PDB file of C-alpha atoms in Angstrom:
ATOM      1  CA  UNK A  16     172.016  76.438 -25.272  1.00 41.00           C
ATOM      2  CA  UNK A  17     170.512  73.106 -26.270  1.00 51.00           C
ATOM      3  CA  UNK A  18     169.448  74.501 -29.644  1.00 58.00           C
ATOM      4  CA  UNK A  19     172.966  75.839 -30.276  1.00 61.00           C
ATOM      5  CA  UNK A  20     174.438  72.428 -29.452  1.00 83.00           C
ATOM      6  CA  UNK A  21     172.071  70.725 -31.856  1.00 91.00           C
ATOM      7  CA  UNK A  22     173.024  73.189 -34.588  1.00 93.00           C
ATOM      8  CA  UNK A  23     176.708  72.441 -34.033  1.00 92.00           C
ATOM      9  CA  UNK A  24     176.203  68.677 -34.232  1.00 94.00           C
ATOM     10  CA  UNK A  25     174.007  69.062 -37.313  1.00 95.00           C
ATOM     11  CA  UNK A  26     176.709  71.065 -39.081  1.00 95.00           C
ATOM     12  CA  UNK A  27     179.496  68.669 -38.163  1.00 93.00           C
ATOM     13  CA  UNK A  28     177.602  65.714 -39.561  1.00 94.00           C
ATOM     14  CA  UNK A  29     176.948  67.443 -42.864  1.00 93.00           C
ATOM     15  CA  UNK A  30     180.399  69.022 -43.171  1.00 92.00           C
ATOM     16  CA  UNK A  31     182.209  65.722 -42.668  1.00 89.00           C
ATOM     17  CA  UNK A  32     179.780  63.797 -44.879  1.00 88.00           C
ATOM     18  CA  UNK A  33     180.135  66.234 -47.760  1.00 87.00           C
ATOM     19  CA  UNK A  34     183.914  66.597 -47.573  1.00 89.00           C
ATOM     20  CA  UNK A  35     185.669  64.019 -45.371  1.00 86.00           C
ATOM     21  CA  UNK A  36     189.017  65.813 -45.746  1.00 87.00           C
ATOM     22  CA  UNK A  37     187.595  68.878 -43.988  1.00 86.00           C
ATOM     23  CA  UNK A  38     188.059  67.026 -40.690  1.00 79.00           C
ATOM     24  CA  UNK A  39     191.819  67.335 -41.207  1.00 76.00           C
ATOM     25  CA  UNK A  40     192.212  70.640 -43.071  1.00 73.00           C
ATOM     26  CA  UNK A  41     190.026  72.515 -40.575  1.00 70.00           C
ATOM     27  CA  UNK A  42     192.706  72.233 -37.877  1.00 71.00           C
ATOM     28  CA  UNK A  43     194.475  75.219 -39.456  1.00 67.00           C
ATOM     29  CA  UNK A  44     191.608  77.611 -38.749  1.00 75.00           C
ATOM     30  CA  UNK A  45     190.685  77.130 -35.067  1.00 74.00           C
ATOM     31  CA  UNK A  46     189.303  80.674 -34.676  1.00 78.00           C
ATOM     32  CA  UNK A  47     186.869  80.124 -37.542  1.00 84.00           C
ATOM     33  CA  UNK A  48     186.164  76.444 -36.915  1.00 87.00           C
ATOM     34  CA  UNK A  49     182.504  76.976 -36.055  1.00 90.00           C
ATOM     35  CA  UNK A  50     181.794  79.138 -39.099  1.00 92.00           C
ATOM     36  CA  UNK A  51     183.816  76.944 -41.467  1.00 92.00           C
ATOM     37  CA  UNK A  52     181.988  73.836 -40.288  1.00 93.00           C
ATOM     38  CA  UNK A  53     178.659  75.561 -40.839  1.00 95.00           C
ATOM     39  CA  UNK A  54     179.724  76.724 -44.301  1.00 95.00           C
ATOM     40  CA  UNK A  55     180.809  73.213 -45.285  1.00 95.00           C
ATOM     41  CA  UNK A  56     177.461  71.940 -44.044  1.00 96.00           C
ATOM     42  CA  UNK A  57     175.789  74.422 -46.405  1.00 97.00           C
ATOM     43  CA  UNK A  58     178.040  73.168 -49.204  1.00 96.00           C
ATOM     44  CA  UNK A  59     176.933  69.599 -48.537  1.00 95.00           C
ATOM     45  CA  UNK A  60     173.217  70.353 -48.343  1.00 95.00           C
ATOM     46  CA  UNK A  61     173.140  72.453 -51.505  1.00 96.00           C
ATOM     47  CA  UNK A  62     175.432  70.222 -53.561  1.00 94.00           C
ATOM     48  CA  UNK A  63     173.498  67.071 -52.772  1.00 90.00           C
ATOM     49  CA  UNK A  64     170.474  68.702 -54.438  1.00 91.00           C
ATOM     50  CA  UNK A  65     172.406  68.401 -57.698  1.00 84.00           C
ATOM     51  CA  UNK A  66     172.138  64.631 -57.451  1.00 80.00           C
ATOM     52  CA  UNK A  67     168.345  64.677 -57.690  1.00 72.00           C
ATOM     53  CA  UNK A  68     168.291  64.611 -61.469  1.00 67.00           C
ATOM     54  CA  UNK A  69     165.470  62.036 -61.489  1.00 67.00           C
ATOM     55  CA  UNK A  70     163.431  64.474 -59.423  1.00 81.00           C
ATOM     56  CA  UNK A  71     164.502  67.601 -61.254  1.00 81.00           C
ATOM     57  CA  UNK A  72     161.371  69.551 -60.364  1.00 88.00           C
ATOM     58  CA  UNK A  73     161.853  68.909 -56.653  1.00 90.00           C
ATOM     59  CA  UNK A  74     165.543  69.785 -56.932  1.00 92.00           C
ATOM     60  CA  UNK A  75     164.823  73.132 -58.563  1.00 93.00           C
ATOM     61  CA  UNK A  76     162.271  73.917 -55.854  1.00 93.00           C
ATOM     62  CA  UNK A  77     164.905  73.248 -53.200  1.00 95.00           C
ATOM     63  CA  UNK A  78     167.466  75.424 -54.970  1.00 96.00           C
ATOM     64  CA  UNK A  79     164.863  78.175 -55.236  1.00 97.00           C
ATOM     65  CA  UNK A  80     164.410  77.954 -51.446  1.00 97.00           C
ATOM     66  CA  UNK A  81     168.150  78.504 -50.897  1.00 98.00           C
ATOM     67  CA  UNK A  82     168.127  81.453 -53.290  1.00 98.00           C
ATOM     68  CA  UNK A  83     165.223  82.996 -51.419  1.00 98.00           C
ATOM     69  CA  UNK A  84     166.744  82.362 -47.999  1.00 97.00           C
ATOM     70  CA  UNK A  85     170.241  83.622 -48.813  1.00 97.00           C
ATOM     71  CA  UNK A  86     169.886  86.049 -51.728  1.00 97.00           C
ATOM     72  CA  UNK A  87     166.488  87.669 -51.219  1.00 97.00           C
ATOM     73  CA  UNK A  88     166.068  87.406 -47.465  1.00 96.00           C
ATOM     74  CA  UNK A  89     168.804  88.022 -44.913  1.00 95.00           C
ATOM     75  CA  UNK A  90     170.650  84.717 -44.255  1.00 95.00           C
ATOM     76  CA  UNK A  91     171.751  86.070 -40.865  1.00 93.00           C
ATOM     77  CA  UNK A  92     168.097  85.967 -39.784  1.00 94.00           C
ATOM     78  CA  UNK A  93     167.399  82.476 -41.106  1.00 96.00           C
ATOM     79  CA  UNK A  94     166.014  79.726 -38.888  1.00 95.00           C
ATOM     80  CA  UNK A  95     167.947  77.082 -40.827  1.00 96.00           C
ATOM     81  CA  UNK A  96     170.416  75.425 -38.408  1.00 96.00           C
ATOM     82  CA  UNK A  97     173.439  75.761 -40.709  1.00 96.00           C
ATOM     83  CA  UNK A  98     172.793  79.424 -41.515  1.00 96.00           C
ATOM     84  CA  UNK A  99     172.029  80.111 -37.857  1.00 95.00           C
ATOM     85  CA  UNK A 100     175.325  78.494 -36.881  1.00 95.00           C
ATOM     86  CA  UNK A 101     177.222  80.309 -39.636  1.00 95.00           C
ATOM     87  CA  UNK A 102     176.063  83.690 -38.329  1.00 93.00           C
ATOM     88  CA  UNK A 103     176.377  82.853 -34.617  1.00 88.00           C
ATOM     89  CA  UNK A 104     177.401  85.944 -32.625  1.00 83.00           C
ATOM     90  CA  UNK A 105     177.609  87.916 -35.865  1.00 80.00           C
ATOM     91  CA  UNK A 106     181.016  86.402 -36.674  1.00 75.00           C
ATOM     92  CA  UNK A 107     180.047  84.684 -39.925  1.00 80.00           C
ATOM     93  CA  UNK A 108     179.524  86.107 -43.379  1.00 88.00           C
ATOM     94  CA  UNK A 109     177.969  84.764 -46.569  1.00 94.00           C
ATOM     95  CA  UNK A 110     179.222  86.335 -49.788  1.00 94.00           C
ATOM     96  CA  UNK A 111     175.928  86.667 -51.684  1.00 95.00           C
ATOM     97  CA  UNK A 112     177.350  87.035 -55.231  1.00 96.00           C
ATOM     98  CA  UNK A 113     179.549  83.988 -54.670  1.00 96.00           C
ATOM     99  CA  UNK A 114     176.599  82.071 -53.214  1.00 98.00           C
ATOM    100  CA  UNK A 115     174.521  82.912 -56.300  1.00 98.00           C
ATOM    101  CA  UNK A 116     177.285  81.500 -58.514  1.00 98.00           C
ATOM    102  CA  UNK A 117     177.510  78.446 -56.278  1.00 98.00           C
ATOM    103  CA  UNK A 118     173.794  77.678 -56.607  1.00 97.00           C
ATOM    104  CA  UNK A 119     173.957  78.294 -60.373  1.00 97.00           C
ATOM    105  CA  UNK A 120     176.720  75.709 -60.675  1.00 97.00           C
ATOM    106  CA  UNK A 121     174.769  73.167 -58.623  1.00 96.00           C
ATOM    107  CA  UNK A 122     171.769  73.755 -60.881  1.00 95.00           C
ATOM    108  CA  UNK A 123     174.015  73.112 -63.878  1.00 94.00           C
ATOM    109  CA  UNK A 124     174.613  69.601 -62.521  1.00 93.00           C
ATOM    110  CA  UNK A 125     170.930  68.873 -62.948  1.00 91.00           C
ATOM    111  CA  UNK A 126     171.331  69.468 -66.677  1.00 91.00           C
ATOM    112  CA  UNK A 127     174.414  67.220 -66.908  1.00 92.00           C
ATOM    113  CA  UNK A 128     176.008  68.981 -69.869  1.00 93.00           C
ATOM    114  CA  UNK A 129     178.160  66.918 -72.201  1.00 92.00           C
ATOM    115  CA  UNK A 130     181.883  67.218 -71.436  1.00 97.00           C
ATOM    116  CA  UNK A 131     183.859  66.717 -74.633  1.00 97.00           C
ATOM    117  CA  UNK A 132     187.414  66.432 -73.336  1.00 97.00           C
ATOM    118  CA  UNK A 133     189.617  66.948 -70.278  1.00 96.00           C
ATOM    119  CA  UNK A 134     190.014  70.620 -71.124  1.00 96.00           C
ATOM    120  CA  UNK A 135     186.245  71.053 -70.987  1.00 97.00           C
ATOM    121  CA  UNK A 136     186.201  69.142 -67.701  1.00 98.00           C
ATOM    122  CA  UNK A 137     188.803  71.519 -66.287  1.00 97.00           C
ATOM    123  CA  UNK A 138     186.639  74.485 -67.303  1.00 97.00           C
ATOM    124  CA  UNK A 139     183.607  72.899 -65.657  1.00 97.00           C
ATOM    125  CA  UNK A 140     185.528  72.074 -62.475  1.00 97.00           C
ATOM    126  CA  UNK A 141     186.993  75.577 -62.256  1.00 96.00           C
ATOM    127  CA  UNK A 142     183.499  77.050 -62.439  1.00 97.00           C
ATOM    128  CA  UNK A 143     182.292  74.539 -59.833  1.00 97.00           C
ATOM    129  CA  UNK A 144     185.186  75.115 -57.442  1.00 96.00           C
ATOM    130  CA  UNK A 145     185.771  78.864 -57.511  1.00 95.00           C
ATOM    131  CA  UNK A 146     182.547  79.871 -55.674  1.00 96.00           C
ATOM    132  CA  UNK A 147     183.463  77.440 -52.890  1.00 96.00           C
ATOM    133  CA  UNK A 148     186.831  79.174 -52.474  1.00 94.00           C
ATOM    134  CA  UNK A 149     185.231  82.615 -52.609  1.00 93.00           C
ATOM    135  CA  UNK A 150     182.642  81.724 -49.975  1.00 95.00           C
ATOM    136  CA  UNK A 151     185.321  80.298 -47.708  1.00 92.00           C
ATOM    137  CA  UNK A 152     187.628  83.290 -48.120  1.00 90.00           C
ATOM    138  CA  UNK A 153     184.755  85.690 -47.402  1.00 90.00           C
ATOM    139  CA  UNK A 154     184.553  84.475 -43.803  1.00 88.00           C
ATOM    140  CA  UNK A 155     187.662  86.563 -43.119  1.00 81.00           C
ATOM    141  CA  UNK A 156     186.119  89.753 -44.533  1.00 71.00           C
ATOM    142  CA  UNK A 157     188.966  92.159 -45.293  1.00 62.00           C
ATOM    143  CA  UNK A 158     191.699  89.730 -44.218  1.00 55.00           C
ATOM    144  CA  UNK A 159     190.707  86.839 -46.449  1.00 51.00           C
ATOM    145  CA  UNK A 160     191.698  87.143 -50.080  1.00 56.00           C
ATOM    146  CA  UNK A 161     192.194  84.863 -53.047  1.00 60.00           C
ATOM    147  CA  UNK A 162     195.779  85.847 -53.863  1.00 57.00           C
ATOM    148  CA  UNK A 163     197.611  82.721 -54.936  1.00 52.00           C
ATOM    149  CA  UNK A 164     194.395  80.853 -55.684  1.00 64.00           C
ATOM    150  CA  UNK A 165     194.689  80.244 -59.405  1.00 74.00           C
ATOM    151  CA  UNK A 166     192.306  78.420 -61.700  1.00 85.00           C
ATOM    152  CA  UNK A 167     194.170  75.192 -61.013  1.00 89.00           C
ATOM    153  CA  UNK A 168     193.255  75.304 -57.330  1.00 91.00           C
ATOM    154  CA  UNK A 169     189.625  76.000 -58.233  1.00 94.00           C
ATOM    155  CA  UNK A 170     189.671  73.135 -60.751  1.00 95.00           C
ATOM    156  CA  UNK A 171     190.985  70.688 -58.163  1.00 95.00           C
ATOM    157  CA  UNK A 172     188.363  71.763 -55.641  1.00 95.00           C
ATOM    158  CA  UNK A 173     185.650  71.413 -58.299  1.00 96.00           C
ATOM    159  CA  UNK A 174     186.875  67.968 -59.346  1.00 96.00           C
ATOM    160  CA  UNK A 175     186.911  66.894 -55.705  1.00 95.00           C
ATOM    161  CA  UNK A 176     183.294  68.060 -55.385  1.00 95.00           C
ATOM    162  CA  UNK A 177     182.296  66.011 -58.449  1.00 95.00           C
ATOM    163  CA  UNK A 178     184.113  62.933 -57.148  1.00 95.00           C
ATOM    164  CA  UNK A 179     182.556  63.066 -53.687  1.00 92.00           C
ATOM    165  CA  UNK A 180     179.173  63.805 -55.233  1.00 90.00           C
ATOM    166  CA  UNK A 181     179.524  60.763 -57.480  1.00 91.00           C
ATOM    167  CA  UNK A 182     180.931  58.213 -55.056  1.00 90.00           C
ATOM    168  CA  UNK A 183     179.751  59.264 -51.581  1.00 86.00           C
ATOM    169  CA  UNK A 184     176.077  59.948 -52.295  1.00 77.00           C
ATOM    170  CA  UNK A 185     174.977  56.480 -51.185  1.00 72.00           C
ATOM    171  CA  UNK A 186     173.282  55.886 -54.527  1.00 74.00           C
ATOM    172  CA  UNK A 187     174.585  54.263 -57.679  1.00 80.00           C
ATOM    173  CA  UNK A 188     177.465  56.444 -58.954  1.00 86.00           C
ATOM    174  CA  UNK A 189     176.855  58.496 -62.097  1.00 89.00           C
ATOM    175  CA  UNK A 190     179.925  60.084 -63.701  1.00 93.00           C
ATOM    176  CA  UNK A 191     177.998  62.275 -66.124  1.00 94.00           C
ATOM    177  CA  UNK A 192     181.069  64.505 -66.394  1.00 96.00           C
ATOM    178  CA  UNK A 193     183.415  61.809 -67.764  1.00 96.00           C
ATOM    179  CA  UNK A 194     185.010  63.310 -70.925  1.00 97.00           C
ATOM    180  CA  UNK A 195     183.693  61.917 -74.190  1.00 97.00           C
ATOM    181  CA  UNK A 196     187.166  61.628 -75.722  1.00 96.00           C
ATOM    182  CA  UNK A 197     188.392  59.408 -72.873  1.00 96.00           C
ATOM    183  CA  UNK A 198     185.241  57.292 -73.098  1.00 97.00           C
ATOM    184  CA  UNK A 199     185.874  56.802 -76.810  1.00 97.00           C
ATOM    185  CA  UNK A 200     189.537  55.972 -76.209  1.00 96.00           C
ATOM    186  CA  UNK A 201     188.556  53.183 -73.815  1.00 96.00           C
ATOM    187  CA  UNK A 202     185.625  52.031 -75.962  1.00 96.00           C
ATOM    188  CA  UNK A 203     183.222  52.717 -73.102  1.00 95.00           C
ATOM    189  CA  UNK A 204     179.621  53.819 -73.134  1.00 94.00           C
ATOM    190  CA  UNK A 205     178.733  56.084 -70.223  1.00 92.00           C
ATOM    191  CA  UNK A 206     176.312  53.443 -68.966  1.00 91.00           C
ATOM    192  CA  UNK A 207     179.183  50.929 -68.806  1.00 94.00           C
ATOM    193  CA  UNK A 208     181.565  52.950 -66.620  1.00 94.00           C
ATOM    194  CA  UNK A 209     180.645  51.086 -63.446  1.00 92.00           C
ATOM    195  CA  UNK A 210     179.944  47.677 -64.945  1.00 93.00           C
ATOM    196  CA  UNK A 211     182.205  45.154 -63.146  1.00 92.00           C
ATOM    197  CA  UNK A 212     183.318  43.568 -66.406  1.00 94.00           C
ATOM    198  CA  UNK A 213     184.520  46.984 -67.648  1.00 94.00           C
ATOM    199  CA  UNK A 214     186.511  47.852 -64.518  1.00 93.00           C
ATOM    200  CA  UNK A 215     189.958  47.898 -66.242  1.00 94.00           C
ATOM    201  CA  UNK A 216     188.803  50.377 -68.870  1.00 95.00           C
ATOM    202  CA  UNK A 217     187.051  52.507 -66.252  1.00 95.00           C
ATOM    203  CA  UNK A 218     190.181  52.522 -64.090  1.00 95.00           C
ATOM    204  CA  UNK A 219     192.243  53.829 -67.017  1.00 95.00           C
ATOM    205  CA  UNK A 220     189.592  56.474 -67.756  1.00 96.00           C
ATOM    206  CA  UNK A 221     189.610  57.861 -64.219  1.00 96.00           C
ATOM    207  CA  UNK A 222     193.397  57.616 -63.973  1.00 95.00           C
ATOM    208  CA  UNK A 223     193.598  59.678 -67.157  1.00 94.00           C
ATOM    209  CA  UNK A 224     191.591  62.420 -65.452  1.00 96.00           C
ATOM    210  CA  UNK A 225     193.236  62.268 -62.033  1.00 94.00           C
ATOM    211  CA  UNK A 226     196.785  62.190 -63.412  1.00 92.00           C
ATOM    212  CA  UNK A 227     196.236  65.051 -65.858  1.00 92.00           C
ATOM    213  CA  UNK A 228     198.591  67.924 -64.999  1.00 89.00           C
ATOM    214  CA  UNK A 229     195.705  70.408 -65.193  1.00 88.00           C
ATOM    215  CA  UNK A 230     194.364  68.921 -61.955  1.00 90.00           C
ATOM    216  CA  UNK A 231     197.677  68.867 -60.108  1.00 81.00           C
ATOM    217  CA  UNK A 232     199.188  71.577 -57.988  1.00 69.00           C
ATOM    218  CA  UNK A 233     202.089  73.514 -59.465  1.00 54.00           C
ATOM    219  CA  UNK A 234     203.529  73.926 -55.968  1.00 50.00           C
ATOM    220  CA  UNK A 235     205.901  71.535 -54.255  1.00 45.00           C
ATOM    221  CA  UNK A 236     203.456  70.991 -51.424  1.00 48.00           C
ATOM    222  CA  UNK A 237     205.282  73.335 -49.040  1.00 51.00           C
ATOM    223  CA  UNK A 238     202.803  76.059 -48.105  1.00 52.00           C
ATOM    224  CA  UNK A 239     204.649  77.202 -44.992  1.00 52.00           C
ATOM    225  CA  UNK A 240     205.401  80.634 -46.469  1.00 52.00           C
ATOM    226  CA  UNK A 241     201.748  81.572 -46.954  1.00 53.00           C
ATOM    227  CA  UNK A 242     201.117  84.647 -44.793  1.00 48.00           C
ATOM    228  CA  UNK A 243     197.352  84.926 -44.819  1.00 56.00           C
ATOM    229  CA  UNK A 244     194.462  83.500 -42.804  1.00 64.00           C
ATOM    230  CA  UNK A 245     193.613  80.956 -45.500  1.00 75.00           C
ATOM    231  CA  UNK A 246     196.299  78.321 -45.048  1.00 77.00           C
ATOM    232  CA  UNK A 247     193.680  75.620 -44.522  1.00 80.00           C
ATOM    233  CA  UNK A 248     192.470  76.073 -48.122  1.00 85.00           C
ATOM    234  CA  UNK A 249     195.936  75.229 -49.394  1.00 82.00           C
ATOM    235  CA  UNK A 250     196.227  72.357 -46.941  1.00 82.00           C
ATOM    236  CA  UNK A 251     192.968  70.921 -48.247  1.00 86.00           C
ATOM    237  CA  UNK A 252     194.358  71.313 -51.774  1.00 86.00           C
ATOM    238  CA  UNK A 253     197.475  69.425 -50.729  1.00 82.00           C
ATOM    239  CA  UNK A 254     195.365  66.609 -49.270  1.00 85.00           C
ATOM    240  CA  UNK A 255     193.193  66.484 -52.389  1.00 89.00           C
ATOM    241  CA  UNK A 256     196.329  66.150 -54.517  1.00 86.00           C
ATOM    242  CA  UNK A 257     197.511  63.226 -52.416  1.00 85.00           C
ATOM    243  CA  UNK A 258     194.090  61.627 -52.658  1.00 89.00           C
ATOM    244  CA  UNK A 259     194.150  61.994 -56.439  1.00 89.00           C
ATOM    245  CA  UNK A 260     197.420  60.086 -56.586  1.00 88.00           C
ATOM    246  CA  UNK A 261     196.113  57.308 -54.360  1.00 88.00           C
ATOM    247  CA  UNK A 262     192.938  56.954 -56.440  1.00 92.00           C
ATOM    248  CA  UNK A 263     195.035  56.369 -59.555  1.00 91.00           C
ATOM    249  CA  UNK A 264     196.191  53.116 -57.984  1.00 89.00           C
ATOM    250  CA  UNK A 265     192.750  51.601 -57.368  1.00 89.00           C
ATOM    251  CA  UNK A 266     189.712  50.699 -59.461  1.00 88.00           C
ATOM    252  CA  UNK A 267     186.643  52.995 -59.383  1.00 91.00           C
ATOM    253  CA  UNK A 268     184.792  50.320 -57.418  1.00 88.00           C
ATOM    254  CA  UNK A 269     187.062  51.141 -54.465  1.00 91.00           C
ATOM    255  CA  UNK A 270     186.594  54.922 -54.612  1.00 93.00           C
ATOM    256  CA  UNK A 271     183.691  54.981 -52.154  1.00 90.00           C
ATOM    257  CA  UNK A 272     185.983  53.358 -49.583  1.00 90.00           C
ATOM    258  CA  UNK A 273     189.096  55.339 -50.503  1.00 90.00           C
ATOM    259  CA  UNK A 274     187.676  58.880 -50.735  1.00 89.00           C
ATOM    260  CA  UNK A 275     186.776  59.333 -47.030  1.00 84.00           C
ATOM    261  CA  UNK A 276     189.884  57.554 -45.771  1.00 82.00           C
ATOM    262  CA  UNK A 277     192.571  59.724 -44.212  1.00 76.00           C
ATOM    263  CA  UNK A 278     195.627  57.585 -43.594  1.00 72.00           C
ATOM    264  CA  UNK A 279     197.815  58.058 -40.549  1.00 68.00           C
ATOM    265  CA  UNK A 280     200.695  59.431 -42.617  1.00 71.00           C
ATOM    266  CA  UNK A 281     198.358  61.994 -44.218  1.00 69.00           C
ATOM    267  CA  UNK A 282     197.032  63.106 -40.853  1.00 67.00           C
ATOM    268  CA  UNK A 283     200.522  63.336 -39.366  1.00 70.00           C
ATOM    269  CA  UNK A 284     201.734  65.369 -42.336  1.00 67.00           C
ATOM    270  CA  UNK A 285     198.770  67.733 -41.931  1.00 65.00           C
ATOM    271  CA  UNK A 286     199.303  67.997 -38.196  1.00 64.00           C
ATOM    272  CA  UNK A 287     203.015  68.711 -38.638  1.00 69.00           C
ATOM    273  CA  UNK A 288     202.242  71.411 -41.184  1.00 63.00           C
ATOM    274  CA  UNK A 289     199.617  72.942 -38.896  1.00 59.00           C
ATOM    275  CA  UNK A 290     202.091  73.130 -36.006  1.00 60.00           C
ATOM    276  CA  UNK A 291     204.721  74.715 -38.229  1.00 62.00           C
ATOM    277  CA  UNK A 292     202.291  77.320 -39.520  1.00 55.00           C
ATOM    278  CA  UNK A 293     201.043  78.068 -36.006  1.00 54.00           C
ATOM    279  CA  UNK A 294     204.592  78.789 -34.850  1.00 56.00           C
ATOM    280  CA  UNK A 295     205.085  81.206 -37.759  1.00 51.00           C
ATOM    281  CA  UNK A 296     202.124  83.380 -36.798  1.00 50.00           C
TER     282      UNK A 296
END
């Protein structure tokens, strides 16, 4: 019992650290809360490996461990606390093909490929975000499906992962994915993005990304008609969209403070939506 409690606390810490909005969006999936929290803990632990570019050899060794544990061996038999929690009582499931794509995308971050324009950034973010959606949907086995989850939703989830990776890592932020065309438009070198004296140009650069229609939901924000066990994914998307709009109003220097903040009005809106969806079931 004590070990199970430690696993639960371990997963909560990592899930909330890696994606602070999960604390709110998870209220829509109470029957899968334990497994979702464990899965988001796995997301955090694997994605943070992508930040170890200065220790690339060590990072690749760690990614190889996750591949071995989840793709070669049986993750349901793992002694890792997050995988043990994910498969507690046999109620969790890890989609292995999606996990392989997830690890591949994290490994791509180590290489920091050049991103030429916002279109290329959207492609990158879609590839980064789709495995996360697939892994989350797989927890519902036959009931969970990706109908309605277009490339735009995957792109927003991928962009959110890059933003949290950049600004919540505790280290100096590195926006290696900033599009070259926007850098040129603002007359910025990549090394100057976070220089205090270049804050106005950097603010315009990030606002150009965050306000681009390719990273905004085509929906009106009303997801009350969704009849599937994945409403929380769309709620998280709604919260990410609101966060994008709020980030456009502040300088990048404030992102580390703004990203994990869930304002009262955002929480109340999420809670109201959760209650409405619960009544519809």
